[in-house]
PDB file of N, CA and C in Angstrom:
ATOM      1  N   UNK O 284      17.478 100.476 -14.190  1.00 59.00           N
ATOM      2  CA  UNK O 284      16.253 100.516 -15.503  1.00 59.00           C
ATOM      3  C   UNK O 284      16.594  98.490 -15.500  1.00 59.00           C
ATOM      4  N   UNK O 285      17.092  98.055 -15.163  1.00 74.00           N
ATOM      5  CA  UNK O 285      17.343  96.538 -14.785  1.00 74.00           C
ATOM      6  C   UNK O 285      16.032  95.963 -13.814  1.00 74.00           C
ATOM      7  N   UNK O 286      16.276  96.787 -12.693  1.00 70.00           N
ATOM      8  CA  UNK O 286      15.351  95.973 -11.621  1.00 70.00           C
ATOM      9  C   UNK O 286      13.756  96.732 -12.578  1.00 70.00           C
ATOM     10  N   UNK O 287      13.396  97.399 -13.337  1.00 78.00           N
ATOM     11  CA  UNK O 287      12.240  97.615 -13.418  1.00 78.00           C
ATOM     12  C   UNK O 287      11.345  96.679 -14.651  1.00 78.00           C
ATOM     13  N   UNK O 288      12.202  96.373 -15.008  1.00 79.00           N
ATOM     14  CA  UNK O 288      11.880  96.149 -16.152  1.00 79.00           C
ATOM     15  C   UNK O 288      11.314  94.417 -15.450  1.00 79.00           C
ATOM     16  N   UNK O 289      12.534  93.828 -14.557  1.00 86.00           N
ATOM     17  CA  UNK O 289      11.824  92.770 -13.416  1.00 86.00           C
ATOM     18  C   UNK O 289      11.012  92.659 -12.311  1.00 86.00           C
ATOM     19  N   UNK O 290      10.370  93.570 -11.784  1.00 89.00           N
ATOM     20  CA  UNK O 290       9.988  93.807 -11.159  1.00 89.00           C
ATOM     21  C   UNK O 290       8.603  93.043 -10.705  1.00 89.00           C
ATOM     22  N   UNK O 291       7.850  92.420 -11.881  1.00 88.00           N
ATOM     23  CA  UNK O 291       7.355  91.381 -11.276  1.00 88.00           C
ATOM     24  C   UNK O 291       7.952  90.302 -10.862  1.00 88.00           C
ATOM     25  N   UNK O 292       9.358  90.029 -11.364  1.00 88.00           N
ATOM     26  CA  UNK O 292      10.145  88.615 -10.210  1.00 88.00           C
ATOM     27  C   UNK O 292      10.169  89.283  -8.931  1.00 88.00           C
ATOM     28  N   UNK O 293      11.541  90.301  -9.078  1.00 88.00           N
ATOM     29  CA  UNK O 293      11.157  90.900  -7.536  1.00 88.00           C
ATOM     30  C   UNK O 293      10.266  90.832  -6.482  1.00 88.00           C
ATOM     31  N   UNK O 294       8.825  91.137  -6.806  1.00 90.00           N
ATOM     32  CA  UNK O 294       7.537  90.592  -6.359  1.00 90.00           C
ATOM     33  C   UNK O 294       7.770  89.814  -5.758  1.00 90.00           C
ATOM     34  N   UNK O 295       7.605  88.428  -6.658  1.00 91.00           N
ATOM     35  CA  UNK O 295       7.150  87.262  -6.380  1.00 91.00           C
ATOM     36  C   UNK O 295       8.166  86.933  -4.969  1.00 91.00           C
ATOM     37  N   UNK O 296       9.585  86.924  -5.479  1.00 91.00           N
ATOM     38  CA  UNK O 296      10.580  86.721  -4.668  1.00 91.00           C
ATOM     39  C   UNK O 296      10.627  86.735  -2.926  1.00 91.00           C
ATOM     40  N   UNK O 297       9.915  88.313  -3.142  1.00 91.00           N
ATOM     41  CA  UNK O 297       9.659  89.006  -1.745  1.00 91.00           C
ATOM     42  C   UNK O 297       8.668  88.302  -1.376  1.00 91.00           C
ATOM     43  N   UNK O 298       7.383  87.841  -1.934  1.00 90.00           N
ATOM     44  CA  UNK O 298       5.874  87.394  -1.470  1.00 90.00           C
ATOM     45  C   UNK O 298       6.856  85.999  -1.010  1.00 90.00           C
ATOM     46  N   UNK O 299       7.366  85.424  -1.426  1.00 89.00           N
ATOM     47  CA  UNK O 299       7.391  84.181  -1.474  1.00 89.00           C
ATOM     48  C   UNK O 299       8.882  83.637  -0.017  1.00 89.00           C
ATOM     49  N   UNK O 300       9.571  84.641  -0.107  1.00 88.00           N
ATOM     50  CA  UNK O 300      10.308  84.857   1.189  1.00 88.00           C
ATOM     51  C   UNK O 300       9.224  84.788   2.843  1.00 88.00           C
ATOM     52  N   UNK O 301       8.670  86.601   1.786  1.00 85.00           N
ATOM     53  CA  UNK O 301       7.683  86.706   3.563  1.00 85.00           C
ATOM     54  C   UNK O 301       6.688  85.584   4.238  1.00 85.00           C
ATOM     55  N   UNK O 302       5.967  85.099   3.153  1.00 82.00           N
ATOM     56  CA  UNK O 302       4.736  83.765   3.147  1.00 82.00           C
ATOM     57  C   UNK O 302       6.039  82.746   3.768  1.00 82.00           C
ATOM     58  N   UNK O 303       7.400  82.074   3.373  1.00 79.00           N
ATOM     59  CA  UNK O 303       7.773  81.493   4.068  1.00 79.00           C
ATOM     60  C   UNK O 303       7.903  81.690   5.427  1.00 79.00           C
ATOM     61  N   UNK O 304       8.316  82.782   5.795  1.00 79.00           N
ATOM     62  CA  UNK O 304       8.675  83.179   7.309  1.00 79.00           C
ATOM     63  C   UNK O 304       7.705  83.924   8.210  1.00 79.00           C
ATOM     64  N   UNK O 305       6.300  84.067   7.585  1.00 76.00           N
ATOM     65  CA  UNK O 305       4.752  83.472   8.190  1.00 76.00           C
ATOM     66  C   UNK O 305       4.729  82.178   8.711  1.00 76.00           C
ATOM     67  N   UNK O 306       5.104  80.805   7.768  1.00 72.00           N
ATOM     68  CA  UNK O 306       4.644  80.162   8.417  1.00 72.00           C
ATOM     69  C   UNK O 306       5.822  79.332   9.530  1.00 72.00           C
ATOM     70  N   UNK O 307       7.025  79.586   9.116  1.00 69.00           N
ATOM     71  CA  UNK O 307       8.061  79.665  10.205  1.00 69.00           C
ATOM     72  C   UNK O 307       8.185  80.504  11.535  1.00 69.00           C
ATOM     73  N   UNK O 308       7.442  81.185  11.661  1.00 69.00           N
ATOM     74  CA  UNK O 308       6.763  82.222  12.754  1.00 69.00           C
ATOM     75  C   UNK O 308       5.968  81.334  13.267  1.00 69.00           C
ATOM     76  N   UNK O 309       4.323  81.195  12.658  1.00 66.00           N
ATOM     77  CA  UNK O 309       3.431  80.099  13.304  1.00 66.00           C
ATOM     78  C   UNK O 309       3.897  78.819  13.893  1.00 66.00           C
ATOM     79  N   UNK O 310       4.576  78.089  13.287  1.00 68.00           N
ATOM     80  CA  UNK O 310       5.294  77.123  13.587  1.00 68.00           C
ATOM     81  C   UNK O 310       6.007  77.277  15.190  1.00 68.00           C
ATOM     82  N   UNK O 311       7.023  77.980  15.440  1.00 70.00           N
ATOM     83  CA  UNK O 311       7.679  78.918  16.502  1.00 70.00           C
ATOM     84  C   UNK O 311       6.465  78.585  17.550  1.00 70.00           C
ATOM     85  N   UNK O 312       5.590  80.099  17.647  1.00 70.00           N
ATOM     86  CA  UNK O 312       5.297  80.268  18.382  1.00 70.00           C
ATOM     87  C   UNK O 312       3.553  78.421  18.731  1.00 70.00           C
ATOM     88  N   UNK O 313       3.307  77.972  17.723  1.00 70.00           N
ATOM     89  CA  UNK O 313       2.383  76.755  18.317  1.00 70.00           C
ATOM     90  C   UNK O 313       3.698  75.373  19.506  1.00 70.00           C
ATOM     91  N   UNK O 314       4.811  75.116  19.002  1.00 71.00           N
ATOM     92  CA  UNK O 314       5.491  74.790  19.510  1.00 71.00           C
ATOM     93  C   UNK O 314       5.684  75.389  21.024  1.00 71.00           C
ATOM     94  N   UNK O 315       5.792  77.023  21.482  1.00 70.00           N
ATOM     95  CA  UNK O 315       5.916  77.126  22.244  1.00 70.00           C
ATOM     96  C   UNK O 315       4.557  77.168  23.304  1.00 70.00           C
ATOM     97  N   UNK O 316       3.719  77.007  22.604  1.00 69.00           N
ATOM     98  CA  UNK O 316       2.387  77.150  23.374  1.00 69.00           C
ATOM     99  C   UNK O 316       2.119  75.377  23.917  1.00 69.00           C
ATOM    100  N   UNK O 317       2.683  74.532  22.733  1.00 68.00           N
ATOM    101  CA  UNK O 317       2.347  73.585  23.429  1.00 68.00           C
ATOM    102  C   UNK O 317       3.258  72.850  24.576  1.00 68.00           C
ATOM    103  N   UNK O 318       4.431  74.063  24.387  1.00 69.00           N
ATOM    104  CA  UNK O 318       5.315  73.837  25.822  1.00 69.00           C
ATOM    105  C   UNK O 318       5.089  74.047  26.444  1.00 69.00           C
ATOM    106  N   UNK O 319       4.077  74.977  26.500  1.00 65.00           N
ATOM    107  CA  UNK O 319       3.549  76.167  28.100  1.00 65.00           C
ATOM    108  C   UNK O 319       2.697  75.359  28.474  1.00 65.00           C
ATOM    109  N   UNK O 320       2.082  74.485  27.614  1.00 63.00           N
ATOM    110  CA  UNK O 320       0.766  73.619  28.275  1.00 63.00           C
ATOM    111  C   UNK O 320       1.500  72.828  28.917  1.00 63.00           C
ATOM    112  N   UNK O 321       2.837  72.100  28.790  1.00 62.00           N
ATOM    113  CA  UNK O 321       3.325  70.879  29.702  1.00 62.00           C
ATOM    114  C   UNK O 321       3.720  71.504  31.137  1.00 62.00           C
ATOM    115  N   UNK O 322       4.210  72.726  31.436  1.00 59.00           N
ATOM    116  CA  UNK O 322       4.776  72.955  32.077  1.00 59.00           C
ATOM    117  C   UNK O 322       3.818  73.485  33.301  1.00 59.00           C
ATOM    118  N   UNK O 323       4.177  73.238  34.341  1.00 59.00           N
ATOM    119  CA  UNK O 323       2.749  73.374  35.594  1.00 59.00           C
ATOM    120  C   UNK O 323       3.629  74.184  36.811  1.00 59.00           C
ATOM    121  N   UNK O 324       2.764  75.036  36.370  1.00 59.00           N
ATOM    122  CA  UNK O 324       3.727  75.975  37.908  1.00 59.00           C
ATOM    123  C   UNK O 324       2.286  76.329  38.591  1.00 59.00           C
ATOM    124  N   UNK O 325       2.639  76.057  39.973  1.00 63.00           N
ATOM    125  CA  UNK O 325       1.608  75.974  40.543  1.00 63.00           C
ATOM    126  C   UNK O 325       2.444  75.847  42.255  1.00 63.00           C
ATOM    127  N   UNK O 326       1.087  75.882  43.160  1.00 63.00           N
ATOM    128  CA  UNK O 326       1.910  75.927  44.218  1.00 63.00           C
ATOM    129  C   UNK O 326       1.869  74.607  44.633  1.00 63.00           C
ATOM    130  N   UNK O 327       1.574  73.441  44.040  1.00 67.00           N
ATOM    131  CA  UNK O 327       1.783  72.426  44.991  1.00 67.00           C
ATOM    132  C   UNK O 327       3.396  71.767  45.426  1.00 67.00           C
ATOM    133  N   UNK O 328       3.076  71.092  46.367  1.00 72.00           N
ATOM    134  CA  UNK O 328       4.756  70.331  46.978  1.00 72.00           C
ATOM    135  C   UNK O 328       5.202  69.701  45.643  1.00 72.00           C
ATOM    136  N   UNK O 329       6.673  70.216  45.733  1.00 69.00           N
ATOM    137  CA  UNK O 329       7.744  69.365  44.904  1.00 69.00           C
ATOM    138  C   UNK O 329       8.272  68.529  45.737  1.00 69.00           C
ATOM    139  N   UNK O 330       8.503  67.079  45.240  1.00 73.00           N
ATOM    140  CA  UNK O 330       9.439  66.312  45.806  1.00 73.00           C
ATOM    141  C   UNK O 330      11.116  67.028  45.601  1.00 73.00           C
ATOM    142  N   UNK O 331      11.680  67.133  47.007  1.00 75.00           N
ATOM    143  CA  UNK O 331      13.224  67.260  46.458  1.00 75.00           C
ATOM    144  C   UNK O 331      14.082  66.241  47.107  1.00 75.00           C
ATOM    145  N   UNK O 332      14.731  65.377  46.421  1.00 79.00           N
ATOM    146  CA  UNK O 332      15.702  64.308  46.830  1.00 79.00           C
ATOM    147  C   UNK O 332      17.245  64.980  46.562  1.00 79.00           C
ATOM    148  N   UNK O 333      17.817  64.927  47.921  1.00 81.00           N
ATOM    149  CA  UNK O 333      19.166  65.367  47.664  1.00 81.00           C
ATOM    150  C   UNK O 333      19.762  64.073  48.437  1.00 81.00           C
ATOM    151  N   UNK O 334      20.990  63.790  47.219  1.00 83.00           N
ATOM    152  CA  UNK O 334      22.003  62.928  47.321  1.00 83.00           C
ATOM    153  C   UNK O 334      23.666  63.275  47.630  1.00 83.00           C
ATOM    154  N   UNK O 335      23.778  62.339  48.639  1.00 84.00           N
ATOM    155  CA  UNK O 335      25.344  62.659  49.210  1.00 84.00           C
ATOM    156  C   UNK O 335      25.760  61.513  49.341  1.00 84.00           C
ATOM    157  N   UNK O 336      27.352  61.485  48.957  1.00 82.00           N
ATOM    158  CA  UNK O 336      27.813  60.671  48.827  1.00 82.00           C
ATOM    159  C   UNK O 336      29.311  60.655  49.046  1.00 82.00           C
ATOM    160  N   UNK O 337      30.379  59.580  49.353  1.00 81.00           N
ATOM    161  CA  UNK O 337      31.711  59.888  49.798  1.00 81.00           C
ATOM    162  C   UNK O 337      32.295  59.874  48.777  1.00 81.00           C
ATOM    163  N   UNK O 338      33.536  60.665  48.601  1.00 72.00           N
ATOM    164  CA  UNK O 338      34.115  61.152  47.507  1.00 72.00           C
ATOM    165  C   UNK O 338      35.104  60.077  47.395  1.00 72.00           C
TER     166      UNK O 338
END
């Protein structure tokens, strides 16, 4: 019975949690898109350096 009396508070709390999580997901996706834009995956030649030394 106590939950029914406070249904508005429960709804607002749930709304705040869902709203906050949607901003967190949007920020994560934006960061992933920015990272993907910096990564270059192509058929260009890549310089390979082999370092060898005596132990």
